[in-house]
């Protein structure tokens, strides 16, 4: 029994940590390999892109317009991932390129070409909605994770969804994922960051709103100039300055209490991706 206990103890103390470290090392190496392969694949894709695709990727709308005008066939060019100019622009959130292409084909009564670009798919059967739902390196240059999330939701749900047919929302790629599934998964961390940003901001604002509410309450119950000893009426009643002071103190009290209530309502509100589109930003404003 003593020998068995010693053997078990040695396994727990010596062998198990070595096995855990080996597994972690293997996972780390596997992760590094996958990242290097992904980086190599992205580099090959960038090298393979033609000038119009590169211009669409970086939002150089002047070059896109010139190439479409001078070389109309360049509209159909694709990269190694089989992404056309519109898919590349949507993937990198280049709204100005998408709007320029849409306007160009509508002015020439060639909207069917734009529709064909919209309905195209890449090598992984991703449609334009799948690419719009992906959280790319190109982000909206807005401070605050909550406001960034608001623009991500508006870009995906309001703008890109408005360009495609309704049945595109249920289409899946070769991983059997819909655009909604990809959006929810890729923006999970941003939703957490947005919720934390809202919490920190609103807690600070709530302290200020509470202080202002207390000062406004004390001010609204104060009568400047005192009361008349004979009648008890305010001594300055009827004066423009007195009326302005009385009105502004009551208005300040109402606004400070309303803002405090709104801050508390945001803190207790649900904070999912769709809530960052209208509900939470409207309450914050």
Short mmCIF file of C-alpha atoms in Angstrom, two decimals, residues 118-246:
data_model
loop_
_atom_site.label_atom_id
_atom_site.label_comp_id
_atom_site.label_asym_id
_atom_site.label_seq_id
_atom_site.Cartn_x
_atom_site.Cartn_y
_atom_site.Cartn_z
CA UNK A 118 -23.64 41.14 -54.92
CA UNK A 119 -24.74 37.53 -55.42
CA UNK A 120 -21.24 36.17 -56.07
CA UNK A 121 -19.52 33.83 -53.57
CA UNK A 122 -15.89 33.13 -52.68
CA UNK A 123 -14.05 29.81 -52.38
CA UNK A 124 -15.65 29.11 -48.99
CA UNK A 125 -19.18 29.86 -50.23
CA UNK A 126 -19.23 33.12 -48.29
CA UNK A 127 -21.68 35.65 -49.66
CA UNK A 128 -21.45 39.39 -49.11
CA UNK A 129 -23.36 39.09 -45.81
CA UNK A 130 -20.85 36.60 -44.39
CA UNK A 131 -18.00 38.98 -45.18
CA UNK A 132 -19.86 41.97 -43.71
CA UNK A 133 -20.45 39.99 -40.51
CA UNK A 134 -16.76 39.24 -40.02
CA UNK A 135 -14.84 41.48 -37.63
CA UNK A 136 -11.91 42.59 -39.79
CA UNK A 137 -8.80 44.58 -38.96
CA UNK A 138 -10.40 47.65 -40.51
CA UNK A 139 -12.46 49.24 -37.75
CA UNK A 140 -14.60 52.34 -37.46
CA UNK A 141 -12.46 55.19 -36.14
CA UNK A 142 -14.75 55.96 -33.20
CA UNK A 143 -13.81 56.16 -29.53
CA UNK A 144 -15.67 53.86 -27.18
CA UNK A 145 -16.37 50.18 -27.74
CA UNK A 146 -20.13 50.69 -27.40
CA UNK A 147 -20.27 53.24 -30.22
CA UNK A 148 -18.00 51.05 -32.36
CA UNK A 149 -20.41 48.18 -31.81
CA UNK A 150 -23.29 50.43 -32.83
CA UNK A 151 -21.68 51.11 -36.20
CA UNK A 152 -20.83 47.44 -36.73
CA UNK A 153 -24.48 46.53 -36.18
CA UNK A 154 -25.71 49.31 -38.47
CA UNK A 155 -23.19 48.29 -41.17
CA UNK A 156 -24.33 44.67 -41.08
CA UNK A 157 -28.05 44.83 -40.31
CA UNK A 158 -29.05 48.10 -41.92
CA UNK A 159 -26.67 48.80 -44.79
CA UNK A 160 -25.44 45.49 -46.24
CA UNK A 161 -28.71 43.61 -45.58
CA UNK A 162 -30.46 46.34 -47.56
CA UNK A 163 -28.37 45.52 -50.63
CA UNK A 164 -29.16 41.79 -50.83
CA UNK A 165 -32.36 39.74 -51.25
CA UNK A 166 -34.17 38.65 -48.09
CA UNK A 167 -33.35 34.96 -48.50
CA UNK A 168 -29.63 35.70 -48.23
CA UNK A 169 -29.98 35.97 -44.44
CA UNK A 170 -30.48 32.19 -44.16
CA UNK A 171 -27.80 31.12 -46.65
CA UNK A 172 -24.90 29.15 -45.20
CA UNK A 173 -21.26 28.81 -46.24
CA UNK A 174 -19.27 25.59 -46.48
CA UNK A 175 -18.94 25.59 -42.66
CA UNK A 176 -22.74 25.56 -42.39
CA UNK A 177 -22.72 29.03 -40.80
CA UNK A 178 -25.19 31.80 -41.54
CA UNK A 179 -24.12 35.44 -41.56
CA UNK A 180 -25.93 35.95 -38.25
CA UNK A 181 -23.95 33.13 -36.63
CA UNK A 182 -20.66 34.62 -37.83
CA UNK A 183 -21.60 38.12 -36.66
CA UNK A 184 -22.57 36.91 -33.19
CA UNK A 185 -19.37 34.88 -32.76
CA UNK A 186 -16.90 37.40 -34.18
CA UNK A 187 -18.35 40.34 -32.21
CA UNK A 188 -18.66 38.52 -28.88
CA UNK A 189 -15.58 40.19 -27.40
CA UNK A 190 -16.59 43.61 -28.72
CA UNK A 191 -20.00 43.23 -27.06
CA UNK A 192 -18.23 42.51 -23.75
CA UNK A 193 -15.94 45.51 -24.23
CA UNK A 194 -18.92 47.71 -25.11
CA UNK A 195 -20.82 46.58 -22.02
CA UNK A 196 -17.79 47.26 -19.81
CA UNK A 197 -17.28 50.70 -21.43
CA UNK A 198 -20.93 51.58 -20.83
CA UNK A 199 -20.73 50.43 -17.22
CA UNK A 200 -17.61 52.46 -16.43
CA UNK A 201 -18.91 55.55 -18.21
CA UNK A 202 -22.36 55.43 -16.66
CA UNK A 203 -21.09 54.83 -13.14
CA UNK A 204 -18.99 57.99 -13.39
CA UNK A 205 -21.83 59.97 -14.95
CA UNK A 206 -24.29 58.72 -12.33
CA UNK A 207 -22.12 60.16 -9.54
CA UNK A 208 -22.07 63.56 -11.24
CA UNK A 209 -25.83 63.40 -11.96
CA UNK A 210 -26.55 62.53 -8.32
CA UNK A 211 -24.46 65.48 -7.10
CA UNK A 212 -26.20 67.83 -9.52
CA UNK A 213 -29.61 66.49 -8.47
CA UNK A 214 -28.78 67.18 -4.82
CA UNK A 215 -27.56 70.71 -5.55
CA UNK A 216 -30.56 71.41 -7.81
CA UNK A 217 -32.97 70.21 -5.13
CA UNK A 218 -31.37 72.46 -2.52
CA UNK A 219 -31.39 75.40 -4.94
CA UNK A 220 -35.01 74.92 -6.01
CA UNK A 221 -36.18 75.08 -2.39
CA UNK A 222 -34.27 78.31 -1.69
CA UNK A 223 -35.93 81.72 -2.08
CA UNK A 224 -33.39 84.39 -3.11
CA UNK A 225 -33.84 87.64 -1.21
CA UNK A 226 -35.91 86.02 1.53
CA UNK A 227 -39.61 86.50 2.27
CA UNK A 228 -41.57 89.57 3.29
CA UNK A 229 -42.18 89.58 7.02
CA UNK A 230 -45.73 90.90 6.65
CA UNK A 231 -47.13 88.49 4.04
CA UNK A 232 -44.49 85.78 3.73
CA UNK A 233 -44.29 86.30 -0.04
CA UNK A 234 -40.88 86.29 -1.79
CA UNK A 235 -39.33 89.76 -1.60
CA UNK A 236 -38.18 89.61 -5.23
CA UNK A 237 -41.37 88.14 -6.68
CA UNK A 238 -42.19 89.60 -10.08
CA UNK A 239 -38.59 90.50 -10.87
CA UNK A 240 -37.29 89.01 -14.17
CA UNK A 241 -34.14 87.67 -12.52
CA UNK A 242 -36.16 85.94 -9.80
CA UNK A 243 -38.49 84.31 -12.34
CA UNK A 244 -35.53 83.16 -14.43
CA UNK A 245 -33.82 81.70 -11.37
CA UNK A 246 -36.95 79.86 -10.22
#
